Each structure stands twice: as C-alpha cells, then as structure tokens.
C-alpha cells in the first residue's frame, strides 16, 4: 500500500479514471500500467532493502552461558538482565553489553560495530576518564560482536535496545518511521502541478461559461471541460518523473545498490562526496594470502576468501604450479601429492604458520568461516590449499606453551612437543622477528647463516610487499635441545623461514 500513497500516484489514478469516463481506453491502460509497474518495482526493491537491513536483527544470540549462584548454566539471551555474570570464550557471539571483570588472552572481533577489522585485545582494567570512545573501551564487550580468542567473564550492563547495537537498530527504526522530507524535484513538481491545476480550472470555467452563453448542450460542454482539464493538468509530468526514478533504480540494482525509496535516486544524483567505511563494506574482511617469499624466491597464491581452493605457483616466466597434481573424489588436489610438490623451505614455512596460530578454519553448511583473527585465518587457508591442515599438524605436535602477541613485542610464539623434542614456532613483524634470528632456510631446505646481505634482501622484500598495500608477516622456528623457561631464551637464535603477504579482497 505504501507504493500508492503519494499525491502524484493519486493524480495518475485520477487521470486514468477521467480518461476512462471519456472512453479513451488507450490512455487509461497506459496510465494504469505506469502506476502498476512503479508499484511492483518499488515493492521488490524495498523488500530487498528491508531484507538486507534485517541482518542487524540476526546478530542477536539465542543462548548465553551465565554464572548464577556460583554455577555455570545456559540461559536464553533474551532473559539476561543487568547484573548477570556471563562466561565468554573463543567463538561465542556476545549476548549483551558487558563490563569485563576477568580475562585471559581475550580478544573480540568488533568489525560489525566499529568497522575495525583487527581483533581488539580486551582487559579487565579500570579507566579514569569519564568519557571513552566506543572503539577504545577495552574493558567492555558489546552485543553482536564475537569473541575470537581466550576466555573472559563479564558483568551485563545493558541488554536489548539499551545496548550499542540496539541503539543503532532504534535509530534505523526511527528513521524509517519519520516523515520523509520532500526532495527539491518533488517540491518543484508539486508547485508546478498546483499552478497548472488552477490555470486549467480557470480555462475550464471560462470555456464552460462561454459555451453556456452560446447555447451549447450541457453534455457536450461537460466533455469539453473535462478534456481541457485532463489535457491542461499535464498528468504525464509525474508519470515521467516516476518512470525516470524507476529506471535509475533498476540500473543501480544491477550494480547491487539498494534504494529503499524512489526519490532517494534524485538525492544520490546530487551527491558530490561519499564517505564510506572500508572493512566489510568496500572489502570482504576476509584476509587472503597472495604471496610467499622463501629465500630469494617468491611464490604466488591464487584464490580469495576463506575457501581453501587455489594454486601456489612460482613467480617466474614458467609460473610452474606446485599444488595441482592428482585430485581426490571431491575434485580438490589430494594432500599427499600437493605436499610432495612443494619445495622443502616453502612446506616448512606453511607448516610453521599453521602451528603458530590461534585461529580455526571450519566449514558450516557449505560455507567456510574463520573462528579467530582474520590474519591468522588467512595463514590456515593458504596452508590448506596444499593439504596442510591444523587438525593433522596439531595431532603430530601438541601445544606445550604460548607467549601471546602484544603490541609492544609485535610477535607471538608457540612451543610444541614433537617426536624430535620441543620446537619453537614464532611469527610477527618481519623487522622484529629478524632481530631474533641467527640463520635462515633456503627454498631447498638448507639452513644458512643470516648475514647482513640476506637481512638486506629480506628487508627489501618486506618493503616491496608493503608498497603493494599488502600486510606482511615473518615466520621462524627453532628446535629446543633443552627445557627452557624464560621467554627471552625461547625467542632467540631462531631460523627465519620466510614472509607471507596478504590482502583484504575488494
């Protein structure tokens, strides 16, 4: 019904009725067709737009883990109240806004709320400032965001429409219910139509009076007056405006731009500057490894997103593909042949990237998704393209201890137990990691001294990749010959394996 409430549409319907009374069936059919076409098009476009906006509503969770009377229990999220103590861990969607009172290596992905793609490190700390920006509230978690690592307990401070996400939904609802201001073109059409209406009525009155004075039959005078009224009313003008808007909206829909109301096309046509979010809007927020550097050789990785399908090939004129040998029943390259085709240094680089990783790659209902940091997820996807999976590698090398990442150290380390003894796997900023390395591995698997020339080559490769707007990580490892306790002793004399460069696809 909302598609047939504007004055212009009622003018068109009135013109169609008058044309029908005059038995001008062609004009009647044409005008009604325009009204019907516009109504159907508007309904379809608004339905699609409303369905996209409904994604906000789907961000709510159905169940939450609550600590009540000292016991952990599951409770519907809608029954949470202020003061409840909720337990959170990696993979959980936050059920309400909560103040953290306990954390252990806890990170939350807040891209849906702040647009920031990098997970935020959360801590149960106290802020002295009275007003802290939303993105800097490190002791708070917010409904609709996701826990990506660690564990935490939070005291619920807001639920439902009282949350930050609820405020956004309320603003959208308020905007939808508010009366829409007319656009400049609508106001001009309204003014022009009113002027034409009064002029047409004046002409009709004069013609009717003059005809009556001449003794013309009243029936004939009525038909003439109505004809002049319809003709002078310019009923085609609003029709042209509606059709023009509708055609513009169809063209925009083909480019995946949703227009809720037809007049918004005119407003957009007047825009000179558009300010937009990047992550998850212009980009997918699905980090993807595109290049690997081992020694002096560079390898290219194809495929985008989290689906582990793609090729790894040498960056050379021959561009030899390394991971498409034989296939299994699903059509994907079989793991054994993929790994055997890899140079030893490249295989060790990808293996270390998986073992020094806190994320998880999994498939749900045919869709691949990452639980954890998108950057770490990109490393898992790149390794999975050659058959190196986290579950299999972790089964061979269980975790012994972890030195977590922080912004000051710019690196992280995981110690794992293997049949050959404990091994250290580290990743982080290449310049920071290089300072802790004494040797490096070649693509053929040889370990050589990391002299000044090799350090310069690695730094040059890092700078070149960064200039291509790629995020670059360095990876290293080290066998432990004895039990070591101090972190400083673990993260030293490392063997530099290579660089991984990634992007967030458009």
XYZ file of C-alpha atoms in Angstrom:
506
model
C 0.000 0.000 0.000
C 2.870 2.435 0.653
C 3.615 2.449 -3.066
C 0.223 4.108 -3.810
C 0.022 6.809 -1.122
C 1.812 9.734 -2.790
C -0.128 12.632 -4.341
C 1.497 12.049 -7.718
C 0.215 8.472 -7.842
C -3.307 9.631 -6.945
C -3.112 12.251 -9.701
C -2.236 9.482 -12.141
C -5.104 7.302 -10.885
C -7.484 10.267 -11.184
C -6.314 10.914 -14.729
C -6.890 7.258 -15.574
C -10.478 7.454 -14.198
C -11.240 10.593 -16.210
C -9.761 9.046 -19.361
C -11.966 6.028 -18.778
C -15.067 8.243 -18.468
C -14.101 9.774 -21.808
C -13.731 6.247 -23.195
C -10.060 6.917 -24.056
C -9.072 3.378 -23.259
C -5.505 3.593 -24.602
C -4.569 6.471 -22.260
C -6.362 4.727 -19.397
C -4.406 1.497 -19.941
C -1.090 3.346 -20.327
C -1.512 5.355 -17.115
C -2.644 2.327 -15.071
C 0.290 0.301 -16.461
C 2.711 3.004 -15.294
C 1.169 3.042 -11.807
C 1.226 -0.772 -11.554
C 4.773 -1.059 -12.894
C 6.035 1.567 -10.460
C 4.255 -0.109 -7.515
C 5.660 -3.564 -8.275
C 9.176 -2.223 -8.825
C 9.063 -0.189 -5.626
C 7.803 -3.170 -3.619
C 10.527 -5.503 -4.926
C 13.324 -3.002 -4.276
C 12.110 -2.080 -0.795
C 11.640 -5.763 0.075
C 15.265 -6.462 -0.861
C 16.499 -3.453 1.077
C 14.494 -4.403 4.178
C 15.836 -7.950 3.963
C 19.398 -6.592 3.939
C 18.691 -4.343 6.923
C 17.237 -7.323 8.784
C 20.819 -8.605 9.136
C 21.059 -6.408 12.232
C 18.285 -8.374 13.882
C 20.025 -11.672 13.130
C 23.070 -10.545 15.125
C 21.314 -11.370 18.377
C 22.128 -14.692 20.009
C 19.678 -17.276 21.228
C 21.548 -18.737 24.227
C 24.166 -17.471 26.673
C 26.282 -19.074 29.412
C 25.575 -17.397 32.749
C 27.160 -17.874 36.172
C 24.366 -17.838 38.749
C 24.645 -18.988 42.357
C 28.230 -19.981 41.625
C 27.209 -22.452 38.897
C 27.605 -22.167 35.129
C 24.287 -22.606 33.308
C 22.801 -21.968 29.886
C 20.095 -19.320 29.609
C 18.169 -17.728 26.711
C 19.900 -14.468 25.796
C 16.587 -12.587 25.886
C 16.306 -13.400 29.606
C 19.594 -11.736 30.530
C 19.288 -8.775 32.892
C 21.673 -6.150 34.194
C 23.941 -7.653 36.817
C 24.127 -11.133 35.285
C 27.633 -12.626 35.025
C 28.247 -14.159 31.575
C 31.082 -16.532 30.641
C 32.717 -15.972 27.233
C 35.249 -17.906 25.172
C 36.542 -18.099 21.597
C 33.743 -18.479 19.059
C 30.990 -17.010 21.266
C 28.785 -14.192 19.987
C 28.443 -11.626 22.752
C 24.835 -11.723 24.088
C 24.771 -8.257 25.741
C 26.941 -5.257 26.554
C 29.102 -6.288 29.499
C 31.878 -4.894 31.687
C 34.765 -7.378 31.860
C 35.899 -8.427 35.314
C 38.207 -11.302 34.303
C 40.150 -12.003 31.099
C 42.867 -14.350 29.922
C 44.308 -13.554 26.477
C 40.797 -12.451 25.462
C 40.170 -10.800 22.075
C 36.928 -9.678 20.421
C 36.139 -9.024 16.773
C 34.209 -5.726 16.706
C 34.125 -5.104 12.941
C 30.312 -5.274 12.892
C 30.145 -2.360 15.353
C 33.237 -0.207 14.807
C 34.417 -1.289 11.342
C 37.845 -2.209 12.708
C 38.984 -5.473 11.090
C 41.708 -6.312 13.625
C 40.510 -8.121 16.769
C 40.683 -5.976 19.906
C 42.631 -7.130 22.948
C 40.342 -6.891 25.994
C 41.389 -6.494 29.615
C 39.591 -6.184 32.938
C 41.034 -2.759 33.695
C 39.634 0.474 35.115
C 39.502 3.720 33.117
C 39.929 7.012 34.946
C 38.427 9.008 32.070
C 34.708 9.791 32.302
C 34.145 9.563 28.545
C 35.956 6.903 26.500
C 35.253 6.434 22.755
C 33.482 3.199 21.882
C 36.438 1.739 19.967
C 38.774 2.381 22.936
C 36.650 0.740 25.626
C 38.986 -2.216 26.136
C 37.230 -3.334 29.320
C 33.851 -3.678 27.582
C 32.321 -6.177 25.170
C 29.272 -5.391 23.061
C 26.268 -7.373 21.868
C 26.601 -8.695 18.327
C 30.412 -8.811 18.341
C 32.371 -12.085 18.501
C 34.964 -13.479 20.896
C 37.900 -14.772 18.846
C 40.389 -15.970 21.458
C 40.867 -16.549 25.169
C 38.275 -16.546 27.942
C 36.517 -13.860 29.952
C 33.772 -13.135 32.465
C 31.622 -10.044 32.015
C 29.025 -8.240 34.111
C 25.977 -7.349 31.980
C 25.374 -3.580 31.935
C 22.864 -3.313 29.054
C 20.532 -5.615 27.116
C 18.251 -5.361 24.087
C 17.631 -1.817 22.820
C 19.821 -0.464 25.617
C 22.967 -1.913 24.005
C 25.139 -0.122 21.455
C 23.806 -2.388 18.709
C 20.275 -1.810 19.993
C 20.799 1.956 19.717
C 21.753 1.538 16.069
C 18.660 -0.575 15.405
C 16.492 2.023 17.182
C 17.947 4.816 15.071
C 17.217 2.860 11.897
C 13.662 2.200 13.063
C 13.187 5.855 13.972
C 14.480 6.954 10.602
C 12.126 4.519 8.861
C 9.125 5.815 10.800
C 9.984 9.506 10.493
C 8.177 11.541 7.881
C 10.289 11.810 4.785
C 11.118 15.334 3.620
C 10.304 16.020 0.007
C 13.186 16.317 -2.430
C 13.714 19.551 -4.407
C 12.301 17.924 -7.554
C 9.202 16.730 -5.695
C 8.593 20.227 -4.344
C 9.013 21.776 -7.800
C 6.668 19.237 -9.363
C 4.119 19.910 -6.628
C 4.325 23.669 -7.155
C 4.232 23.380 -10.937
C 1.323 20.920 -10.776
C -0.653 23.245 -8.495
C -0.070 26.191 -10.826
C -1.187 24.148 -13.843
C -4.228 22.897 -11.920
C -5.501 26.404 -11.139
C -4.769 27.616 -14.675
C -6.627 24.617 -16.118
C -9.590 25.197 -13.803
C -9.700 28.863 -14.871
C -9.663 27.949 -18.552
C -12.326 25.270 -18.000
C -14.572 27.748 -16.177
C -14.217 30.357 -18.938
C -14.890 27.820 -21.716
C -17.875 26.387 -19.853
C -19.414 29.860 -19.277
C -18.833 30.986 -22.858
C -20.282 27.749 -24.222
C -23.309 28.029 -21.942
C -23.903 31.624 -23.130
C -23.744 30.429 -26.731
C -26.385 27.806 -26.017
C -24.153 24.717 -26.379
C -25.595 21.426 -24.998
C -24.571 20.844 -21.374
C -23.419 17.254 -22.011
C -21.074 18.374 -24.756
C -19.804 21.257 -22.628
C -19.022 18.828 -19.788
C -16.960 16.532 -22.029
C -15.057 19.525 -23.446
C -14.379 20.909 -19.952
C -13.122 17.541 -18.695
C -10.898 17.116 -21.758
C -9.364 20.536 -21.184
C -8.872 19.736 -17.509
C -7.070 16.465 -18.248
C -5.008 17.957 -21.066
C -4.072 21.091 -19.135
C -3.330 19.166 -15.952
C -0.213 17.647 -17.510
C -0.788 14.245 -15.948
C 2.136 12.928 -17.977
C 4.637 15.013 -15.965
C 4.528 12.996 -12.698
C 4.475 9.786 -14.750
C 7.712 10.762 -16.466
C 9.297 11.534 -13.096
C 8.252 8.198 -11.592
C 9.393 6.186 -14.605
C 12.748 8.006 -14.668
C 13.326 7.230 -10.989
C 12.272 3.626 -11.508
C 14.655 3.112 -14.442
C 17.513 4.638 -12.424
C 16.765 2.321 -9.514
C 16.769 -0.704 -11.814
C 20.196 0.265 -13.142
C 21.524 0.721 -9.621
C 20.070 -2.621 -8.535
C 22.147 -4.316 -11.241
C 25.190 -2.829 -9.513
C 23.990 -4.233 -6.156
C 22.927 -0.786 -4.851
C 19.661 -0.973 -2.915
C 17.349 2.068 -2.974
C 14.562 1.975 -0.390
C 12.602 4.956 -1.750
C 12.449 6.169 -5.351
C 13.120 9.858 -4.571
C 16.444 8.833 -2.987
C 17.764 8.396 -6.546
C 17.470 12.144 -7.051
C 19.257 12.820 -3.756
C 22.092 10.478 -4.718
C 22.330 12.186 -8.098
C 23.061 15.448 -6.270
C 25.846 13.968 -4.118
C 29.379 15.243 -4.683
C 31.193 13.476 -1.807
C 30.514 9.984 -0.412
C 32.086 8.957 2.913
C 32.120 5.195 3.452
C 33.517 2.554 5.748
C 36.171 0.256 4.234
C 36.391 -3.048 6.083
C 33.424 -5.284 5.357
C 31.956 -2.618 3.059
C 34.492 -1.957 0.305
C 36.452 -5.036 1.351
C 35.274 -8.501 2.441
C 37.051 -8.594 5.833
C 38.449 -11.965 4.702
C 42.255 -11.645 4.727
C 43.819 -13.683 1.906
C 47.466 -14.683 1.434
C 48.611 -13.702 -2.062
C 52.404 -14.062 -1.963
C 55.014 -16.174 -0.156
C 58.729 -15.377 -0.011
C 61.309 -18.034 0.880
C 64.936 -17.004 0.499
C 65.301 -15.315 -2.879
C 62.207 -16.969 -4.397
C 58.651 -15.622 -4.488
C 55.527 -17.768 -4.857
C 52.071 -16.528 -5.824
C 48.858 -17.812 -4.241
C 45.551 -17.630 -6.114
C 42.010 -17.714 -4.754
C 40.204 -15.271 -2.459
C 38.295 -15.605 0.778
C 38.294 -18.461 3.237
C 37.539 -21.338 0.862
C 40.801 -23.345 0.649
C 40.783 -23.610 -3.133
C 43.558 -22.109 -5.247
C 47.022 -22.579 -6.676
C 50.509 -21.882 -5.407
C 52.899 -21.228 -8.255
C 56.411 -19.960 -8.763
C 56.785 -16.279 -9.580
C 58.642 -16.792 -12.839
C 58.092 -16.830 -16.589
C 57.161 -20.521 -16.479
C 54.880 -19.969 -13.450
C 55.023 -23.672 -12.514
C 52.013 -24.708 -10.409
C 53.125 -26.545 -7.275
C 49.912 -27.867 -5.750
C 47.727 -29.244 -8.536
C 48.846 -32.816 -9.079
C 46.201 -35.526 -8.647
C 42.702 -34.987 -7.226
C 40.597 -36.765 -4.655
C 36.926 -37.672 -5.056
C 35.798 -34.122 -4.179
C 37.837 -32.708 -7.044
C 40.355 -30.986 -4.747
C 44.072 -31.829 -5.039
C 44.970 -34.701 -2.738
C 47.129 -33.689 0.265
C 49.960 -36.148 -0.321
C 50.664 -35.066 -3.909
C 50.276 -31.391 -3.037
C 52.852 -31.525 -0.261
C 55.323 -33.624 -2.235
C 55.360 -30.983 -4.982
C 56.341 -28.193 -2.601
C 59.938 -27.077 -2.077
C 61.008 -28.079 1.468
C 61.500 -24.476 2.564
C 58.000 -23.489 1.403
C 56.449 -26.511 3.123
C 58.215 -25.650 6.400
C 57.064 -22.010 6.120
C 53.407 -23.008 5.777
C 53.703 -25.663 8.484
C 55.128 -23.137 10.951
C 52.392 -20.623 10.022
C 49.771 -23.226 10.987
C 51.450 -24.346 14.212
C 51.981 -20.754 15.403
C 48.297 -19.934 15.085
C 45.294 -19.409 17.357
C 42.555 -19.400 14.719
C 40.408 -22.262 13.402
C 39.180 -22.891 9.856
C 35.909 -24.782 9.587
C 33.082 -25.435 7.147
C 29.429 -24.953 8.141
C 26.585 -25.684 5.726
C 28.927 -25.433 2.758
C 30.397 -22.085 3.867
C 33.984 -21.779 5.079
C 34.500 -19.483 8.066
C 37.250 -18.472 10.459
C 36.982 -18.533 14.243
C 39.659 -16.175 15.467
C 41.851 -13.481 13.956
C 41.265 -12.964 10.175
C 45.013 -12.564 9.639
C 45.762 -15.897 11.309
C 42.837 -17.427 9.409
C 44.438 -16.364 6.120
C 47.533 -18.408 7.002
C 45.404 -21.502 7.672
C 43.625 -21.107 4.324
C 46.923 -20.770 2.426
C 48.279 -23.925 4.068
C 45.016 -25.820 3.470
C 45.383 -25.128 -0.265
C 48.343 -27.523 -0.219
C 46.757 -30.027 2.170
C 48.359 -28.819 5.411
C 45.530 -28.767 7.950
C 45.718 -27.564 11.528
C 43.998 -30.632 12.965
C 46.530 -33.014 11.412
C 49.607 -30.927 12.261
C 48.488 -30.277 15.849
C 47.917 -34.003 16.279
C 51.589 -34.532 15.493
C 52.766 -31.552 17.578
C 50.600 -30.776 20.658
C 50.889 -27.335 22.248
C 53.309 -27.070 25.177
C 53.154 -23.336 25.965
C 52.404 -19.987 24.340
C 53.872 -16.500 24.516
C 50.938 -14.397 23.271
C 51.123 -11.490 20.857
C 51.131 -7.950 22.184
C 51.541 -4.577 20.509
C 54.910 -3.894 22.125
C 56.621 -7.152 21.139
C 54.811 -7.377 17.748
C 55.201 -11.160 17.664
C 53.895 -14.369 19.202
C 55.405 -17.768 19.904
C 54.040 -21.258 20.484
C 56.174 -24.142 21.790
C 55.058 -27.603 20.626
C 56.047 -31.160 21.519
C 57.201 -33.376 18.649
C 58.850 -36.768 18.326
C 62.168 -34.936 17.873
C 61.640 -32.869 21.036
C 60.113 -29.454 21.622
C 60.117 -26.892 18.811
C 59.534 -23.150 18.873
C 57.319 -21.538 16.204
C 57.181 -17.737 16.003
C 55.534 -15.174 13.756
C 55.305 -11.403 13.768
C 56.543 -8.191 12.195
C 59.451 -9.125 9.879
C 61.805 -6.428 11.205
C 61.198 -7.518 14.813
C 61.497 -11.227 14.036
C 64.736 -10.797 12.071
C 66.466 -9.375 15.147
C 65.854 -12.700 16.921
C 67.103 -14.902 14.039
C 70.636 -16.192 13.532
C 70.074 -18.376 10.448
C 67.584 -18.715 7.592
C 66.202 -21.513 5.434
C 66.532 -21.675 1.652
C 63.759 -22.973 -0.636
C 65.696 -26.242 -0.916
C 65.600 -26.660 2.862
C 69.215 -25.773 3.645
C 69.932 -23.738 6.776
C 72.444 -20.941 6.203
C 73.881 -18.131 8.288
C 71.735 -14.996 8.200
C 74.404 -12.468 7.237
C 73.994 -8.750 6.501
C 73.308 -9.369 2.795
C 70.493 -11.815 3.482
C 68.984 -9.466 6.056
C 69.024 -6.658 3.488
C 67.283 -8.900 0.911
C 64.544 -9.848 3.374
C 64.012 -6.216 4.398
C 63.850 -5.164 0.737
C 61.278 -7.881 0.010
C 59.243 -6.782 3.028
C 59.309 -3.138 1.880
C 58.343 -4.108 -1.673
C 55.333 -6.119 -0.495
C 54.249 -3.340 1.870
C 54.361 -0.837 -1.008
C 51.817 -3.061 -2.774
C 49.392 -2.435 0.143
C 49.917 -5.973 1.466
C 50.097 -6.933 5.134
C 53.326 -8.864 5.714
C 54.207 -11.381 8.434
C 57.511 -13.111 9.068
C 57.718 -16.725 10.321
C 60.548 -18.524 12.100
C 61.175 -21.667 14.148
C 63.793 -23.319 16.319
C 64.363 -26.816 17.758
C 64.774 -26.777 21.556
C 67.521 -29.023 22.795
C 66.687 -28.494 26.478
C 63.843 -27.332 28.646
C 63.744 -23.536 28.647
C 61.609 -21.423 30.954
C 62.423 -17.756 30.279
C 60.641 -16.202 27.280
C 63.829 -14.392 26.262
C 65.638 -17.720 25.923
C 62.851 -19.216 23.836
C 62.641 -16.393 21.285
C 66.297 -16.241 20.285
C 68.618 -17.923 17.739
C 65.587 -18.590 15.520
C 65.697 -19.918 11.956
C 63.956 -17.431 9.611
C 61.623 -19.309 7.246
C 60.101 -16.582 5.083
C 57.401 -13.953 4.543
C 53.668 -14.230 3.960
C 51.882 -11.270 2.325
C 48.117 -10.888 2.385
C 45.328 -8.527 1.422
C 41.664 -7.909 2.256
C 39.911 -8.526 -1.114
C 37.552 -5.915 -2.524
